[in-house]
PDB file of C-alpha atoms in Angstrom:
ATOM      1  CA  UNK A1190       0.000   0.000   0.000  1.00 76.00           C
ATOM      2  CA  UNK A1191       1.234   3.503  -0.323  1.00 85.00           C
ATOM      3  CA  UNK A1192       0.653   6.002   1.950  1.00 88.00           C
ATOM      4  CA  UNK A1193      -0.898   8.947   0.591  1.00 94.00           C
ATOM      5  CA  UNK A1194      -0.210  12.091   2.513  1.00 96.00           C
ATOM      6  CA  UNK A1195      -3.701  14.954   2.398  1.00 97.00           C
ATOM      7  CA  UNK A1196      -3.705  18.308   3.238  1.00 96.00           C
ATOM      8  CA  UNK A1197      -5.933  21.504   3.148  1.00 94.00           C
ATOM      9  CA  UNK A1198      -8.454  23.268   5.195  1.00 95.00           C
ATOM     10  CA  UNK A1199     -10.980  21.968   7.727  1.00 93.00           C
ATOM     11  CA  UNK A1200     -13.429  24.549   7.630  1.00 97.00           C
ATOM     12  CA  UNK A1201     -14.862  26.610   4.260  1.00 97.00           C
ATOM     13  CA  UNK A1202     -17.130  29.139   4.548  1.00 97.00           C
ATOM     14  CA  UNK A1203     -20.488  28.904   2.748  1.00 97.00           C
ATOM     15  CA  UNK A1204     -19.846  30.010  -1.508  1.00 97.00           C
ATOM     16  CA  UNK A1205     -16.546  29.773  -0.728  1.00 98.00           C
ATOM     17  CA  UNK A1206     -14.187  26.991  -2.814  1.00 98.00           C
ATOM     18  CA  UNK A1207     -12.659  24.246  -1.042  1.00 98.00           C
ATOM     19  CA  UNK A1208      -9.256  23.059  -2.492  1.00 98.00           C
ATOM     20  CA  UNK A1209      -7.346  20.048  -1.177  1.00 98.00           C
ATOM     21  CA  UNK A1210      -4.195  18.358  -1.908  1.00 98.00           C
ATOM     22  CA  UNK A1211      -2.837  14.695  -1.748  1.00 97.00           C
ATOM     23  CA  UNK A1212       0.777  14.189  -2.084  1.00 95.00           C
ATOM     24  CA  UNK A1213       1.991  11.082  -3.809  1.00 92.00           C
ATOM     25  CA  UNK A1214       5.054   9.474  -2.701  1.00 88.00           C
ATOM     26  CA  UNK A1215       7.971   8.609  -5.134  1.00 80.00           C
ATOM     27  CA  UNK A1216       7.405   8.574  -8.853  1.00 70.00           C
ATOM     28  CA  UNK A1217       3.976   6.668  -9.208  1.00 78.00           C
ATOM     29  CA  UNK A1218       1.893   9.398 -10.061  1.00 85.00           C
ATOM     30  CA  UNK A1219       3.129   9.792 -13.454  1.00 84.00           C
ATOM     31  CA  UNK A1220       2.705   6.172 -13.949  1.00 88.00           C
ATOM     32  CA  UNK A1221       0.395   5.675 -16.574  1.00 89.00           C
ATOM     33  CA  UNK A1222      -0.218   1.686 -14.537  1.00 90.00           C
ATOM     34  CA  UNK A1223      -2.293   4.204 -11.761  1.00 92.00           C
ATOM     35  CA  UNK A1224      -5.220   6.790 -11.954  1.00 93.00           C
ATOM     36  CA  UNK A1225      -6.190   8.903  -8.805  1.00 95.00           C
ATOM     37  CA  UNK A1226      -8.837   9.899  -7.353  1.00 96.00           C
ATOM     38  CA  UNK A1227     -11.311  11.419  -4.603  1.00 98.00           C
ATOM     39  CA  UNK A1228     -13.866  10.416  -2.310  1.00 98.00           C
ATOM     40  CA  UNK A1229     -15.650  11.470  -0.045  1.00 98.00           C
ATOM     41  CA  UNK A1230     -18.025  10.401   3.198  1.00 98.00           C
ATOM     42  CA  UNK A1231     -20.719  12.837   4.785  1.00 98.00           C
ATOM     43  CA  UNK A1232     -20.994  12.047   8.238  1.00 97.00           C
ATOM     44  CA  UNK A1233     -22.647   8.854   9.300  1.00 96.00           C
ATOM     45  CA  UNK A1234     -22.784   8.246   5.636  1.00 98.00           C
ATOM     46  CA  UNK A1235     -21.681   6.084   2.798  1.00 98.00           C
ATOM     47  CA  UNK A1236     -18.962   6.613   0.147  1.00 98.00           C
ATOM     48  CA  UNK A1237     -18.986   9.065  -2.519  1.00 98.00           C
ATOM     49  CA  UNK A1238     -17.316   9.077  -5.051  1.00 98.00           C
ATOM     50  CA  UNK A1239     -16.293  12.729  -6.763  1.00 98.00           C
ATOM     51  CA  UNK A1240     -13.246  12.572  -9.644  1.00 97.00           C
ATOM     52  CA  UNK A1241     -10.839  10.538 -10.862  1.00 96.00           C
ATOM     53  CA  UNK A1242      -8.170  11.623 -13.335  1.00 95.00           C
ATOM     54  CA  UNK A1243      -6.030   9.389 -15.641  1.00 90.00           C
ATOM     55  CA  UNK A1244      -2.098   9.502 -16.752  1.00 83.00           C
ATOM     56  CA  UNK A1245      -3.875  10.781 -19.820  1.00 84.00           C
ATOM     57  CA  UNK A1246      -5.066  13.943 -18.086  1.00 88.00           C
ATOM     58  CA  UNK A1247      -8.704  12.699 -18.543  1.00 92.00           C
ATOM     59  CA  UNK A1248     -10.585  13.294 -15.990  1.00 95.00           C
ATOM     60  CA  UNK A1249     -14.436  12.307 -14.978  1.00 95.00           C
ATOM     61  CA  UNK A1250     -16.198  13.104 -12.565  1.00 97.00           C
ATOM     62  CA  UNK A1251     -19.555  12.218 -10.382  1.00 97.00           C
ATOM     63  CA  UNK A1252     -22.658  13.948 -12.431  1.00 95.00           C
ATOM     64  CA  UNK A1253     -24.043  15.647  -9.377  1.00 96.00           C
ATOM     65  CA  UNK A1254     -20.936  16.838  -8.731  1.00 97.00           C
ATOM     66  CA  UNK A1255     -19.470  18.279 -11.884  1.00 97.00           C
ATOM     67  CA  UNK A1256     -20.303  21.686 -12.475  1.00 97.00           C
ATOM     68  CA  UNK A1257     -18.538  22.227  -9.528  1.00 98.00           C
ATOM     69  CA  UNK A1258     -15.355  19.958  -8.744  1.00 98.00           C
ATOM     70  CA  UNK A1259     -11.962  20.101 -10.813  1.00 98.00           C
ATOM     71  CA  UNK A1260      -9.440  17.049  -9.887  1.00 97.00           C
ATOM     72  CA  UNK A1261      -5.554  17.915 -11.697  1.00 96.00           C
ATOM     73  CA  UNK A1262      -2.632  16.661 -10.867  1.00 94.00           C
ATOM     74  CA  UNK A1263       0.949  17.805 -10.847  1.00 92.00           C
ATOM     75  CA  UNK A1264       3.542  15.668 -11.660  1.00 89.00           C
ATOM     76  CA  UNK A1265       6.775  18.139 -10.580  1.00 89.00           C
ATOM     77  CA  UNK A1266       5.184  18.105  -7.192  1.00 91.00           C
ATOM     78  CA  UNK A1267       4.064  14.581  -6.906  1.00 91.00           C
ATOM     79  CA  UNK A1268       0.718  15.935  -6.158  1.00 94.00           C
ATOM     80  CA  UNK A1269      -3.451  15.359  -6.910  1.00 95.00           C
ATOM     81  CA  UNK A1270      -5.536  18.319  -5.933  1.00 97.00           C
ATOM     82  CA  UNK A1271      -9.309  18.561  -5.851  1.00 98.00           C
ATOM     83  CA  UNK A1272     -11.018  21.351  -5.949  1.00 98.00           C
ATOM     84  CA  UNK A1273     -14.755  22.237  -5.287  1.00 98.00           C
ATOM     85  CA  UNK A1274     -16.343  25.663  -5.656  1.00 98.00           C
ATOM     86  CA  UNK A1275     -19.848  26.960  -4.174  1.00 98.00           C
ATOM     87  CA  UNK A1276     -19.640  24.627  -1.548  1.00 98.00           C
ATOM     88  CA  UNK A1277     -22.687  24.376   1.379  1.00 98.00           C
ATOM     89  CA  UNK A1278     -23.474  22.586   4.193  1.00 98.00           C
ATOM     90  CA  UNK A1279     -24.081  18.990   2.288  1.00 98.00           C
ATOM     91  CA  UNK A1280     -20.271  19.165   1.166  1.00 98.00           C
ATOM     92  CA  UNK A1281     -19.379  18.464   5.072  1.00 98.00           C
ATOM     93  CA  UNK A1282     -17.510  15.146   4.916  1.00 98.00           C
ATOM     94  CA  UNK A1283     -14.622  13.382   5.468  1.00 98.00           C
ATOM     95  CA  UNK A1284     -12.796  13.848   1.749  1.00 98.00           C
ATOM     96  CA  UNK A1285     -10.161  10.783   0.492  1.00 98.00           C
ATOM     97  CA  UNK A1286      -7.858  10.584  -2.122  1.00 98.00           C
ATOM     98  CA  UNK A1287      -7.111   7.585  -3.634  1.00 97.00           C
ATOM     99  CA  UNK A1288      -4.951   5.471  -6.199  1.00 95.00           C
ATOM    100  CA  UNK A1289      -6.967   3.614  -8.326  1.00 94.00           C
ATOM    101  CA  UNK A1290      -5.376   0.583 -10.835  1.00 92.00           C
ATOM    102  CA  UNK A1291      -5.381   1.299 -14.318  1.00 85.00           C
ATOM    103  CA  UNK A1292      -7.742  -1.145 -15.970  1.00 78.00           C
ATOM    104  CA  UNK A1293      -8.461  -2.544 -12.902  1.00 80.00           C
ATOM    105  CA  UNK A1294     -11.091  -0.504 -11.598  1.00 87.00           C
ATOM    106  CA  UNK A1295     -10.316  -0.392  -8.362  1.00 95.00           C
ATOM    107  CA  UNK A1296      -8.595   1.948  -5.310  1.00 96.00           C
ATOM    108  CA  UNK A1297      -5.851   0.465  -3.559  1.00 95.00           C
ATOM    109  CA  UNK A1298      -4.365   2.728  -1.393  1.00 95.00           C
ATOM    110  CA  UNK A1299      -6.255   5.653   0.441  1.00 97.00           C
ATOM    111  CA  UNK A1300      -5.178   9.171   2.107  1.00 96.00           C
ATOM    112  CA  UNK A1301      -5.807   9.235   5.788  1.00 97.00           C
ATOM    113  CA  UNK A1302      -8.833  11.261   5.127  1.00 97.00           C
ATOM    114  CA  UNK A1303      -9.533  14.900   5.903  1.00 98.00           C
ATOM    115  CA  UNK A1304     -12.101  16.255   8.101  1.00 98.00           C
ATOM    116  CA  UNK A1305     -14.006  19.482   5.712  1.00 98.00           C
ATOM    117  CA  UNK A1306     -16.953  21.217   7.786  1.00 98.00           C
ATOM    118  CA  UNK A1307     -18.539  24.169   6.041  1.00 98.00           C
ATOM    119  CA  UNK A1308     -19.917  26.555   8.152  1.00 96.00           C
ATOM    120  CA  UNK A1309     -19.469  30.303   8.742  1.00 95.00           C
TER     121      UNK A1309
ATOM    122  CA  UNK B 438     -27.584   6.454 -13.277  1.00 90.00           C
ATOM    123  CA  UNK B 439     -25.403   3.107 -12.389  1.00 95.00           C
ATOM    124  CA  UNK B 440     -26.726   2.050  -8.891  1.00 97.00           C
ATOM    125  CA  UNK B 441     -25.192  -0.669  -6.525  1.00 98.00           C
ATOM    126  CA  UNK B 442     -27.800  -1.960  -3.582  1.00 98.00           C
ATOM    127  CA  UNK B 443     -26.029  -3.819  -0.334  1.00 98.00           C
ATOM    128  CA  UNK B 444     -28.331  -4.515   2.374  1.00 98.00           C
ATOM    129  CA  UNK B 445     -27.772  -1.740   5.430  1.00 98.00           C
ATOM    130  CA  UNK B 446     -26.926  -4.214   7.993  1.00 98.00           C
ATOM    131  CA  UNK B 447     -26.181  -8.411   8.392  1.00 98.00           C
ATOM    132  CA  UNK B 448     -25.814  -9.921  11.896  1.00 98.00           C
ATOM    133  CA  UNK B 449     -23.382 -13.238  12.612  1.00 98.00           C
ATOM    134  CA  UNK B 450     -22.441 -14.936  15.287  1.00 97.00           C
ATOM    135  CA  UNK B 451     -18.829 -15.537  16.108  1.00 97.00           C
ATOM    136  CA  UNK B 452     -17.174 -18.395  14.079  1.00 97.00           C
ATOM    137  CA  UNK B 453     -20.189 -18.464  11.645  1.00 98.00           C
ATOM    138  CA  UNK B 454     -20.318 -17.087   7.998  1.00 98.00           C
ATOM    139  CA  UNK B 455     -21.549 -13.948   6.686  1.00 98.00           C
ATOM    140  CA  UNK B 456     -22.781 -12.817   3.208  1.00 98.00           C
ATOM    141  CA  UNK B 457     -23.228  -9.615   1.962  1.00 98.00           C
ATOM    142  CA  UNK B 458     -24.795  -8.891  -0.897  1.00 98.00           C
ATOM    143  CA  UNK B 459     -24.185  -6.231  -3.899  1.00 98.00           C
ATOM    144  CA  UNK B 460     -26.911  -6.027  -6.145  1.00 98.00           C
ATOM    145  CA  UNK B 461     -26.787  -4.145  -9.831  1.00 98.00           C
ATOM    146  CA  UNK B 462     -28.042  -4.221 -13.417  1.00 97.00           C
ATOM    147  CA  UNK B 463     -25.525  -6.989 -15.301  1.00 97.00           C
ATOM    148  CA  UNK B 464     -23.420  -6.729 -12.064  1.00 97.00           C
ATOM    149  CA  UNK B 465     -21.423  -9.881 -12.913  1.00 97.00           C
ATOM    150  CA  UNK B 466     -20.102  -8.536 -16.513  1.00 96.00           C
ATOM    151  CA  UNK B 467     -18.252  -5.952 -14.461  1.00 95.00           C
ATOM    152  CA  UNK B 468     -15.434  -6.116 -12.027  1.00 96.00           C
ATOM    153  CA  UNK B 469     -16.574  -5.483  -8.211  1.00 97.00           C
ATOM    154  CA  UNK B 470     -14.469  -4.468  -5.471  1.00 98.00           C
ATOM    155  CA  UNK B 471     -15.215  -4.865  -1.922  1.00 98.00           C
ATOM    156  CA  UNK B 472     -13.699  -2.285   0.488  1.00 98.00           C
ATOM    157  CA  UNK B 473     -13.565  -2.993   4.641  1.00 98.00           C
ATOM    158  CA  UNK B 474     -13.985   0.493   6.982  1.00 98.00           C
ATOM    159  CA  UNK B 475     -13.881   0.674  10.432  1.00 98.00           C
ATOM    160  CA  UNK B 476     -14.967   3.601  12.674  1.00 97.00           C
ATOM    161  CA  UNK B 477     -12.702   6.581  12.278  1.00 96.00           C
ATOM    162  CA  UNK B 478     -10.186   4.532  10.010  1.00 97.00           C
ATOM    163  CA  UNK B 479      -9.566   5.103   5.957  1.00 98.00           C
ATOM    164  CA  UNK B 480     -11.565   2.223   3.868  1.00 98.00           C
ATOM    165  CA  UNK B 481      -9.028  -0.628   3.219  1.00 98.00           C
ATOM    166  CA  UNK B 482      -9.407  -2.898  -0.022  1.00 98.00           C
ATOM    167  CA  UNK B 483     -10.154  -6.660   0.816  1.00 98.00           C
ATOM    168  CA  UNK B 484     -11.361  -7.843  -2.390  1.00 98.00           C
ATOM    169  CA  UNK B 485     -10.639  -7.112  -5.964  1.00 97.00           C
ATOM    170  CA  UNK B 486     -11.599  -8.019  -9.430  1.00 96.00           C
ATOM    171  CA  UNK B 487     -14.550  -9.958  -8.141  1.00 97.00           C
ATOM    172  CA  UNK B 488     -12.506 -12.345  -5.424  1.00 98.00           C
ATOM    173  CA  UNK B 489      -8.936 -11.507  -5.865  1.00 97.00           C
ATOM    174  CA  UNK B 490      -7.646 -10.469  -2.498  1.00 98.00           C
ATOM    175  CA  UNK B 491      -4.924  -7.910  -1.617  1.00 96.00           C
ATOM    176  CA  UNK B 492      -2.029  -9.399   0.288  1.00 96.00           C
ATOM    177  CA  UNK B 493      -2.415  -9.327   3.697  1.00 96.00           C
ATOM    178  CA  UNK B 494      -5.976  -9.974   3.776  1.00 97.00           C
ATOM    179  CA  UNK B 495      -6.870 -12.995   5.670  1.00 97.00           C
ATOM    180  CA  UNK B 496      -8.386 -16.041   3.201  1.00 97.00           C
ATOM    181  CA  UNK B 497     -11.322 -15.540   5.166  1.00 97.00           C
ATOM    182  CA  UNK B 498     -12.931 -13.440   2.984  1.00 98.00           C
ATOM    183  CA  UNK B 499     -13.495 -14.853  -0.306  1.00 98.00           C
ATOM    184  CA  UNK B 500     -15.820 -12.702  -3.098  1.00 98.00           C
ATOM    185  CA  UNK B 501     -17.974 -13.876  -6.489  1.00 98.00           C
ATOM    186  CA  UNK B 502     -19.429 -11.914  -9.310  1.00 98.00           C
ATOM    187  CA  UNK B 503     -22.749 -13.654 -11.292  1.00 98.00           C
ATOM    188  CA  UNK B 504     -25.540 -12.187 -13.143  1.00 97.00           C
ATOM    189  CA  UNK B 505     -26.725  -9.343 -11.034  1.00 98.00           C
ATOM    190  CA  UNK B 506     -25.154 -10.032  -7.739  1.00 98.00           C
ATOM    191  CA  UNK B 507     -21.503  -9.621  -6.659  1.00 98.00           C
ATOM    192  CA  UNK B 508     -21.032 -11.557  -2.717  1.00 98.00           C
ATOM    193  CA  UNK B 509     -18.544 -11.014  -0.389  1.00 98.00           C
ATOM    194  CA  UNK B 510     -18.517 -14.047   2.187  1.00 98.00           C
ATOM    195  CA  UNK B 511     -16.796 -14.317   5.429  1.00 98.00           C
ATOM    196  CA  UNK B 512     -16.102 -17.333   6.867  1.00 97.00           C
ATOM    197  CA  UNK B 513     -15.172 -18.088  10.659  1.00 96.00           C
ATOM    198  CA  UNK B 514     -16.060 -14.450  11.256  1.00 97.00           C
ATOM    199  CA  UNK B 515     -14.099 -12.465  14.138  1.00 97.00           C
ATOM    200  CA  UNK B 516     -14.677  -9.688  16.466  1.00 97.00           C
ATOM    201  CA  UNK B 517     -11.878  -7.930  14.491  1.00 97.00           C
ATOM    202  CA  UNK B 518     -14.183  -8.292  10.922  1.00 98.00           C
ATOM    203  CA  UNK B 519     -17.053  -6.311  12.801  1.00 98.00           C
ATOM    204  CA  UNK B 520     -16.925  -3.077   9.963  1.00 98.00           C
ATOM    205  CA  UNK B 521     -18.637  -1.056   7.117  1.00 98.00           C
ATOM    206  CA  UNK B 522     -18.251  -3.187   3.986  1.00 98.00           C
ATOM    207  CA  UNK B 523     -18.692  -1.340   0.508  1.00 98.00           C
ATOM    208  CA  UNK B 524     -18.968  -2.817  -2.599  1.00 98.00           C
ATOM    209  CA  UNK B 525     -17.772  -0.604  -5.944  1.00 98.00           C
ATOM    210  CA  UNK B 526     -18.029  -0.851  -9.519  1.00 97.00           C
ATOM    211  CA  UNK B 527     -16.637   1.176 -12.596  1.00 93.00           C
ATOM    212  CA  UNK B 528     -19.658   2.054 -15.255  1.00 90.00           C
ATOM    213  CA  UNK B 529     -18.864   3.669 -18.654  1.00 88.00           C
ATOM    214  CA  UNK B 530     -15.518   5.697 -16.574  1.00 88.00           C
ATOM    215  CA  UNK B 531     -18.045   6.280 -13.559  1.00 93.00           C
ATOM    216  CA  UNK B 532     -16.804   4.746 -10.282  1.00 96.00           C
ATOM    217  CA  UNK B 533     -20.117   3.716  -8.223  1.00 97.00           C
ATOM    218  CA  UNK B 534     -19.939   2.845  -4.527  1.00 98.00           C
ATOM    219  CA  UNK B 535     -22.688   0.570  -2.860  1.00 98.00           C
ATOM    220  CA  UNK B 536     -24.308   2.182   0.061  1.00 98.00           C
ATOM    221  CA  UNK B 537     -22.425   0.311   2.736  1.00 98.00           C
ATOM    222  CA  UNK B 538     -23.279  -2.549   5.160  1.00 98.00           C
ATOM    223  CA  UNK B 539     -22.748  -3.034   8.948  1.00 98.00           C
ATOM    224  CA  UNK B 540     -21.698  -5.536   9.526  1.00 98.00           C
ATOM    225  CA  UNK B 541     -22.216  -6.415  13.368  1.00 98.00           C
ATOM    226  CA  UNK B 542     -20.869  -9.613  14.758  1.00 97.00           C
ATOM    227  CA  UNK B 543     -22.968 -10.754  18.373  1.00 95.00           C
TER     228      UNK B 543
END
């Protein structure tokens, strides 16, 4: 498993964008054998899943979720960010990032999580 | 939209087997993936490509993939196995999550 190292706020305020970051240890992440992605868990709830984003730079992304999430990735800083604009109370959850297996269709390693409440 | 549908919760004694369920439209023509979560902890995959599992993961837990149904069976279960269990799927570059099952062991 690799351990996949998040960061970023845990509070937004309401309209606000919430941006997060998951750093990727060695070289993987410009592996085209990987994708990455993000999901996330409202509280006392099941998973989510929000964007994942290929060694292609294709990314796709849940439909209820699109118009306002962007998931990139940047390969000189070993890094997969997520970010999601207008955000409201029903975006309070705990947000992963994950590596998925090319072709595989499944995540095999997963951040530690990050706590995001929005509230002002 | 793609749906997956676990039951919310399945009870088992100690030492007996469980089966959860993961029920979705021509299921078994896709890979499913089972993922274990306990209570304040990241989900951790147990099950792969229908019943491939990770190293590490005790042989336990065993999966299968037919028709409409993927299962992930546990058998002997332990105190330790009491957990969220999700089941996932990948539809037309969509990544689908099943809503979860608790999994309590009495």
């Amino acid at each position: 498993q690799l351990q996949l190292q998040q960061s970023g706020p845990g509070l937004v305020t309401p309209s606000e964008t919430l941006p997060l970051t998951c750093t990727v240890p060695g070289s993987s992440i410009s592996s085209d054998s990987y994708y990455w992605g993000w999901i996330r868990q409202p509280p006392g709830k099941g998973l989510e899943w929000i964007g994942s984003i290929y060694y292609s730079g294709n990314a796709y992304y849940n439909p209820s979720l699109k118009r306002r999430v962007t998931v990139s990735v940047d390969t000189s800083k070993n890094q997969l960010s997520l970010t999601l604009t207008s955000v409201t109370s029903a975006d309070t959850a705990v947000y992963f990032c994950a590596r998925g297996i090319a072709a595989a269709y499944y995540f095999d390693s997963w951040g530690q999580g990050t706590q995001v409440t929005v509230s002002s | 939209s793609y749906e997956l549908t676990q039951p919310p919760s399945v009870s088992v004694s100690p030492g007996q087997k469980a089966t959860i369920t993961c029920s979705g439209d021509k299921l078994g023509n896709k890979y499913a993936s089972w993922y274990q979560q306990k209570p304040g902890q990241s989900p951790v995959l147990v099950i792969y490509k229908d019943s491939q599992r990770p190293s590490g993961i005790p042989e336990r837990l065993s999966g299968s993939n037919l028709g409409n149904t993927a299962t992930l069976t546990i058998s002997g279960t332990q105190a330790m196995d009491e957990a969220d269990y999700y089941c996932q799927a990948w539809n037309n570059s969509i990544v689908v999550f099943g809503g979860g099952t608790k999994l309590a062991v009495l």
